GROMACS .gro file of N, CA and C in nm:
model
  309
    1UNK      N    1   9.751  -8.405  -9.648
    1UNK     CA    2   9.879  -8.347  -9.675
    1UNK      C    3   9.964  -8.433  -9.751
    2UNK      N    4  10.059  -8.358  -9.796
    2UNK     CA    5  10.166  -8.423  -9.883
    2UNK      C    6  10.300  -8.451  -9.807
    3UNK      N    7  10.367  -8.541  -9.855
    3UNK     CA    8  10.509  -8.563  -9.795
    3UNK      C    9  10.590  -8.444  -9.778
    4UNK      N   10  10.560  -8.346  -9.862
    4UNK     CA   11  10.642  -8.221  -9.840
    4UNK      C   12  10.604  -8.134  -9.719
    5UNK      N   13  10.480  -8.132  -9.721
    5UNK     CA   14  10.400  -8.054  -9.606
    5UNK      C   15  10.445  -8.122  -9.458
    6UNK      N   16  10.423  -8.257  -9.480
    6UNK     CA   17  10.475  -8.340  -9.346
    6UNK      C   18  10.616  -8.305  -9.329
    7UNK      N   19  10.707  -8.299  -9.431
    7UNK     CA   20  10.841  -8.279  -9.400
    7UNK      C   21  10.858  -8.133  -9.329
    8UNK      N   22  10.798  -8.041  -9.399
    8UNK     CA   23  10.823  -7.898  -9.367
    8UNK      C   24  10.763  -7.905  -9.229
    9UNK      N   25  10.664  -7.963  -9.164
    9UNK     CA   26  10.607  -7.931  -9.040
    9UNK      C   27  10.710  -7.997  -8.928
   10UNK      N   28  10.777  -8.100  -8.975
   10UNK     CA   29  10.869  -8.181  -8.901
   10UNK      C   30  11.018  -8.088  -8.870
   11UNK      N   31  11.052  -8.006  -9.000
   11UNK     CA   32  11.151  -7.911  -8.993
   11UNK      C   33  11.118  -7.807  -8.901
   12UNK      N   34  10.994  -7.762  -8.919
   12UNK     CA   35  10.947  -7.647  -8.829
   12UNK      C   36  10.968  -7.676  -8.681
   13UNK      N   37  10.931  -7.797  -8.646
   13UNK     CA   38  10.944  -7.830  -8.503
   13UNK      C   39  11.072  -7.857  -8.454
   14UNK      N   40  11.181  -7.901  -8.546
   14UNK     CA   41  11.309  -7.897  -8.522
   14UNK      C   42  11.365  -7.765  -8.476
   15UNK      N   43  11.311  -7.665  -8.515
   15UNK     CA   44  11.358  -7.508  -8.497
   15UNK      C   45  11.398  -7.505  -8.341
   16UNK      N   46  11.306  -7.571  -8.272
   16UNK     CA   47  11.308  -7.528  -8.133
   16UNK      C   48  11.399  -7.622  -8.058
   17UNK      N   49  11.470  -7.703  -8.117
   17UNK     CA   50  11.541  -7.810  -8.044
   17UNK      C   51  11.683  -7.765  -8.048
   18UNK      N   52  11.770  -7.811  -7.955
   18UNK     CA   53  11.907  -7.798  -7.925
   18UNK      C   54  12.004  -7.839  -8.058
   19UNK      N   55  11.979  -7.931  -8.122
   19UNK     CA   56  12.060  -7.941  -8.222
   19UNK      C   57  12.139  -8.088  -8.198
   20UNK      N   58  12.149  -8.140  -8.082
   20UNK     CA   59  12.237  -8.250  -8.050
   20UNK      C   60  12.171  -8.376  -8.108
   21UNK      N   61  12.028  -8.372  -8.115
   21UNK     CA   62  11.960  -8.518  -8.139
   21UNK      C   63  11.892  -8.513  -8.291
   22UNK      N   64  11.927  -8.424  -8.360
   22UNK     CA   65  11.880  -8.397  -8.498
   22UNK      C   66  11.949  -8.317  -8.575
   23UNK      N   67  11.985  -8.384  -8.712
   23UNK     CA   68  12.059  -8.340  -8.789
   23UNK      C   69  11.976  -8.183  -8.848
   24UNK      N   70  11.853  -8.202  -8.833
   24UNK     CA   71  11.783  -8.084  -8.886
   24UNK      C   72  11.792  -7.957  -8.790
   25UNK      N   73  11.778  -7.997  -8.670
   25UNK     CA   74  11.796  -7.903  -8.561
   25UNK      C   75  11.945  -7.844  -8.573
   26UNK      N   76  12.049  -7.939  -8.574
   26UNK     CA   77  12.193  -7.892  -8.596
   26UNK      C   78  12.221  -7.818  -8.709
   27UNK      N   79  12.156  -7.819  -8.839
   27UNK     CA   80  12.176  -7.758  -8.937
   27UNK      C   81  12.117  -7.615  -8.915
   28UNK      N   82  11.990  -7.626  -8.862
   28UNK     CA   83  11.926  -7.478  -8.845
   28UNK      C   84  12.010  -7.384  -8.740
   29UNK      N   85  12.053  -7.473  -8.641
   29UNK     CA   86  12.139  -7.395  -8.535
   29UNK      C   87  12.277  -7.321  -8.588
   30UNK      N   88  12.316  -7.369  -8.711
   30UNK     CA   89  12.433  -7.297  -8.763
   30UNK      C   90  12.389  -7.170  -8.860
   31UNK      N   91  12.266  -7.158  -8.856
   31UNK     CA   92  12.220  -7.023  -8.925
   31UNK      C   93  12.189  -7.030  -9.082
   32UNK      N   94  12.122  -6.945  -9.122
   32UNK     CA   95  12.055  -6.944  -9.244
   32UNK      C   96  12.155  -6.975  -9.357
   33UNK      N   97  12.283  -6.885  -9.326
   33UNK     CA   98  12.380  -6.924  -9.445
   33UNK      C   99  12.432  -7.035  -9.465
   34UNK      N  100  12.439  -7.108  -9.354
   34UNK     CA  101  12.488  -7.269  -9.346
   34UNK      C  102  12.387  -7.351  -9.415
   35UNK      N  103  12.258  -7.329  -9.387
   35UNK     CA  104  12.139  -7.374  -9.452
   35UNK      C  105  12.132  -7.352  -9.633
   36UNK      N  106  12.168  -7.237  -9.633
   36UNK     CA  107  12.176  -7.208  -9.799
   36UNK      C  108  12.306  -7.273  -9.878
   37UNK      N  109  12.402  -7.277  -9.785
   37UNK     CA  110  12.540  -7.330  -9.833
   37UNK      C  111  12.498  -7.496  -9.889
   38UNK      N  112  12.432  -7.571  -9.771
   38UNK     CA  113  12.395  -7.697  -9.796
   38UNK      C  114  12.314  -7.710  -9.905
   39UNK      N  115  12.233  -7.632  -9.915
   39UNK     CA  116  12.111  -7.642 -10.019
   39UNK      C  117  12.182  -7.634 -10.183
   40UNK      N  118  12.293  -7.543 -10.174
   40UNK     CA  119  12.355  -7.531 -10.304
   40UNK      C  120  12.442  -7.642 -10.319
   41UNK      N  121  12.516  -7.712 -10.215
   41UNK     CA  122  12.569  -7.819 -10.234
   41UNK      C  123  12.482  -7.954 -10.290
   42UNK      N  124  12.376  -7.966 -10.241
   42UNK     CA  125  12.283  -8.072 -10.294
   42UNK      C  126  12.244  -8.048 -10.425
   43UNK      N  127  12.210  -7.908 -10.452
   43UNK     CA  128  12.190  -7.896 -10.580
   43UNK      C  129  12.297  -7.928 -10.699
   44UNK      N  130  12.412  -7.895 -10.661
   44UNK     CA  131  12.500  -7.944 -10.748
   44UNK      C  132  12.527  -8.075 -10.760
   45UNK      N  133  12.498  -8.152 -10.649
   45UNK     CA  134  12.525  -8.300 -10.675
   45UNK      C  135  12.391  -8.359 -10.762
   46UNK      N  136  12.285  -8.288 -10.739
   46UNK     CA  137  12.178  -8.332 -10.833
   46UNK      C  138  12.188  -8.317 -10.998
   47UNK      N  139  12.256  -8.187 -11.002
   47UNK     CA  140  12.291  -8.168 -11.140
   47UNK      C  141  12.393  -8.242 -11.193
   48UNK      N  142  12.468  -8.300 -11.103
   48UNK     CA  143  12.580  -8.402 -11.162
   48UNK      C  144  12.518  -8.517 -11.192
   49UNK      N  145  12.423  -8.586 -11.107
   49UNK     CA  146  12.346  -8.695 -11.150
   49UNK      C  147  12.266  -8.676 -11.269
   50UNK      N  148  12.211  -8.558 -11.285
   50UNK     CA  149  12.139  -8.558 -11.399
   50UNK      C  150  12.217  -8.537 -11.528
   51UNK      N  151  12.317  -8.491 -11.517
   51UNK     CA  152  12.410  -8.503 -11.648
   51UNK      C  153  12.448  -8.628 -11.679
   52UNK      N  154  12.502  -8.722 -11.564
   52UNK     CA  155  12.562  -8.861 -11.577
   52UNK      C  156  12.437  -8.928 -11.627
   53UNK      N  157  12.300  -8.907 -11.590
   53UNK     CA  158  12.191  -8.975 -11.651
   53UNK      C  159  12.162  -9.095 -11.552
   54UNK      N  160  12.220  -9.087 -11.438
   54UNK     CA  161  12.164  -9.193 -11.333
   54UNK      C  162  12.048  -9.161 -11.259
   55UNK      N  163  11.956  -9.212 -11.302
   55UNK     CA  164  11.808  -9.182 -11.242
   55UNK      C  165  11.791  -9.230 -11.104
   56UNK      N  166  11.862  -9.331 -11.057
   56UNK     CA  167  11.841  -9.356 -10.896
   56UNK      C  168  11.925  -9.269 -10.816
   57UNK      N  169  12.052  -9.227 -10.868
   57UNK     CA  170  12.126  -9.113 -10.803
   57UNK      C  171  12.035  -8.995 -10.810
   58UNK      N  172  11.992  -8.955 -10.914
   58UNK     CA  173  11.913  -8.842 -10.940
   58UNK      C  174  11.789  -8.831 -10.847
   59UNK      N  175  11.726  -8.940 -10.845
   59UNK     CA  176  11.598  -8.942 -10.751
   59UNK      C  177  11.643  -8.910 -10.594
   60UNK      N  178  11.766  -8.974 -10.565
   60UNK     CA  179  11.810  -8.966 -10.429
   60UNK      C  180  11.846  -8.812 -10.402
   61UNK      N  181  11.921  -8.756 -10.511
   61UNK     CA  182  11.969  -8.629 -10.487
   61UNK      C  183  11.871  -8.522 -10.484
   62UNK      N  184  11.767  -8.562 -10.587
   62UNK     CA  185  11.646  -8.473 -10.576
   62UNK      C  186  11.590  -8.437 -10.435
   63UNK      N  187  11.565  -8.567 -10.381
   63UNK     CA  188  11.524  -8.564 -10.234
   63UNK      C  189  11.609  -8.488 -10.141
   64UNK      N  190  11.725  -8.496 -10.171
   64UNK     CA  191  11.812  -8.436 -10.071
   64UNK      C  192  11.795  -8.271 -10.119
   65UNK      N  193  11.801  -8.232 -10.241
   65UNK     CA  194  11.751  -8.114 -10.275
   65UNK      C  195  11.630  -8.045 -10.206
   66UNK      N  196  11.525  -8.132 -10.233
   66UNK     CA  197  11.406  -8.083 -10.147
   66UNK      C  198  11.405  -8.061 -10.007
   67UNK      N  199  11.454  -8.148  -9.945
   67UNK     CA  200  11.480  -8.135  -9.789
   67UNK      C  201  11.565  -8.030  -9.781
   68UNK      N  202  11.683  -7.995  -9.824
   68UNK     CA  203  11.757  -7.865  -9.801
   68UNK      C  204  11.693  -7.722  -9.831
   69UNK      N  205  11.599  -7.761  -9.931
   69UNK     CA  206  11.508  -7.623  -9.957
   69UNK      C  207  11.417  -7.597  -9.854
   70UNK      N  208  11.365  -7.686  -9.813
   70UNK     CA  209  11.268  -7.661  -9.710
   70UNK      C  210  11.339  -7.625  -9.574
   71UNK      N  211  11.452  -7.681  -9.546
   71UNK     CA  212  11.532  -7.635  -9.429
   71UNK      C  213  11.579  -7.486  -9.431
   72UNK      N  214  11.616  -7.457  -9.572
   72UNK     CA  215  11.664  -7.311  -9.613
   72UNK      C  216  11.536  -7.218  -9.585
   73UNK      N  217  11.428  -7.261  -9.640
   73UNK     CA  218  11.296  -7.154  -9.621
   73UNK      C  219  11.279  -7.149  -9.468
   74UNK      N  220  11.280  -7.267  -9.384
   74UNK     CA  221  11.253  -7.254  -9.234
   74UNK      C  222  11.348  -7.159  -9.169
   75UNK      N  223  11.463  -7.182  -9.205
   75UNK     CA  224  11.580  -7.075  -9.139
   75UNK      C  225  11.558  -6.948  -9.185
   76UNK      N  226  11.490  -6.914  -9.287
   76UNK     CA  227  11.447  -6.776  -9.312
   76UNK      C  228  11.301  -6.739  -9.306
   77UNK      N  229  11.239  -6.821  -9.226
   77UNK     CA  230  11.075  -6.818  -9.177
   77UNK      C  231  10.992  -6.789  -9.314
   78UNK      N  232  11.020  -6.863  -9.395
   78UNK     CA  233  10.948  -6.849  -9.537
   78UNK      C  234  10.869  -7.009  -9.523
   79UNK      N  235  10.744  -6.982  -9.555
   79UNK     CA  236  10.679  -7.119  -9.528
   79UNK      C  237  10.650  -7.190  -9.659
   80UNK      N  238  10.629  -7.295  -9.666
   80UNK     CA  239  10.603  -7.377  -9.773
   80UNK      C  240  10.473  -7.311  -9.841
   81UNK      N  241  10.371  -7.264  -9.773
   81UNK     CA  242  10.246  -7.238  -9.814
   81UNK      C  243  10.278  -7.078  -9.907
   82UNK      N  244  10.360  -6.992  -9.843
   82UNK     CA  245  10.404  -6.898  -9.919
   82UNK      C  246  10.467  -6.911 -10.057
   83UNK      N  247  10.541  -7.018 -10.067
   83UNK     CA  248  10.603  -7.065 -10.200
   83UNK      C  249  10.498  -7.107 -10.277
   84UNK      N  250  10.406  -7.201 -10.241
   84UNK     CA  251  10.296  -7.245 -10.320
   84UNK      C  252  10.202  -7.138 -10.346
   85UNK      N  253  10.188  -7.045 -10.299
   85UNK     CA  254  10.105  -6.922 -10.312
   85UNK      C  255  10.179  -6.837 -10.465
   86UNK      N  256  10.314  -6.831 -10.439
   86UNK     CA  257  10.351  -6.784 -10.564
   86UNK      C  258  10.366  -6.877 -10.688
   87UNK      N  259  10.358  -7.008 -10.655
   87UNK     CA  260  10.354  -7.105 -10.795
   87UNK      C  261  10.200  -7.087 -10.832
   88UNK      N  262  10.122  -7.073 -10.761
   88UNK     CA  263   9.975  -7.083 -10.783
   88UNK      C  264   9.934  -6.940 -10.880
   89UNK      N  265  10.019  -6.806 -10.833
   89UNK     CA  266   9.977  -6.704 -10.917
   89UNK      C  267  10.050  -6.719 -11.041
   90UNK      N  268  10.135  -6.806 -11.057
   90UNK     CA  269  10.201  -6.831 -11.185
   90UNK      C  270  10.162  -6.933 -11.269
   91UNK      N  271  10.065  -6.998 -11.238
   91UNK     CA  272   9.976  -7.098 -11.316
   91UNK      C  273   9.907  -7.029 -11.422
   92UNK      N  274   9.923  -7.076 -11.549
   92UNK     CA  275   9.870  -7.032 -11.661
   92UNK      C  276   9.958  -6.930 -11.736
   93UNK      N  277  10.067  -6.891 -11.670
   93UNK     CA  278  10.170  -6.772 -11.720
   93UNK      C  279  10.261  -6.840 -11.803
   94UNK      N  280  10.309  -6.794 -11.900
   94UNK     CA  281  10.404  -6.853 -11.989
   94UNK      C  282  10.536  -6.820 -11.896
   95UNK      N  283  10.635  -6.920 -11.900
   95UNK     CA  284  10.762  -6.904 -11.809
   95UNK      C  285  10.834  -6.788 -11.885
   96UNK      N  286  10.811  -6.754 -12.000
   96UNK     CA  287  10.889  -6.643 -12.049
   96UNK      C  288  10.838  -6.516 -12.030
   97UNK      N  289  10.706  -6.501 -12.024
   97UNK     CA  290  10.624  -6.392 -11.988
   97UNK      C  291  10.640  -6.371 -11.827
   98UNK      N  292  10.636  -6.455 -11.750
   98UNK     CA  293  10.681  -6.437 -11.607
   98UNK      C  294  10.808  -6.373 -11.599
   99UNK      N  295  10.896  -6.429 -11.650
   99UNK     CA  296  11.063  -6.402 -11.633
   99UNK      C  297  11.073  -6.244 -11.685
  100UNK      N  298  11.011  -6.215 -11.799
  100UNK     CA  299  11.020  -6.080 -11.840
  100UNK      C  300  10.948  -5.976 -11.748
  101UNK      N  301  10.854  -6.036 -11.669
  101UNK     CA  302  10.779  -5.932 -11.579
  101UNK      C  303  10.863  -5.886 -11.456
  102UNK      N  304  10.954  -5.982 -11.449
  102UNK     CA  305  11.060  -5.953 -11.323
  102UNK      C  306  11.153  -5.817 -11.357
  103UNK      N  307  11.181  -5.809 -11.479
  103UNK     CA  308  11.271  -5.689 -11.532
  103UNK      C  309  11.235  -5.554 -11.496
   0.00000   0.00000   0.00000
């Protein structure tokens, strides 16, 4: 298993907790909208570090983005495996062609 799978498993386990002992449980208890908001905040912070060119800060913010993405997915009962399936379906397809197929 990968670190992302391990992290997602932990996040899923935190959904059953009351939110006083775990940041993840506390965030999930606030609902999917709050989870999405936090994901957006972290994405903006990653963008800022990418523009600044600070690789160390970008690595840290990217980790935060991935964590908050997984929390947001868990909040809406979307599994990491489901996202991986979508990515697998896109393998070998041009990004331009894939985007055009959505219209």
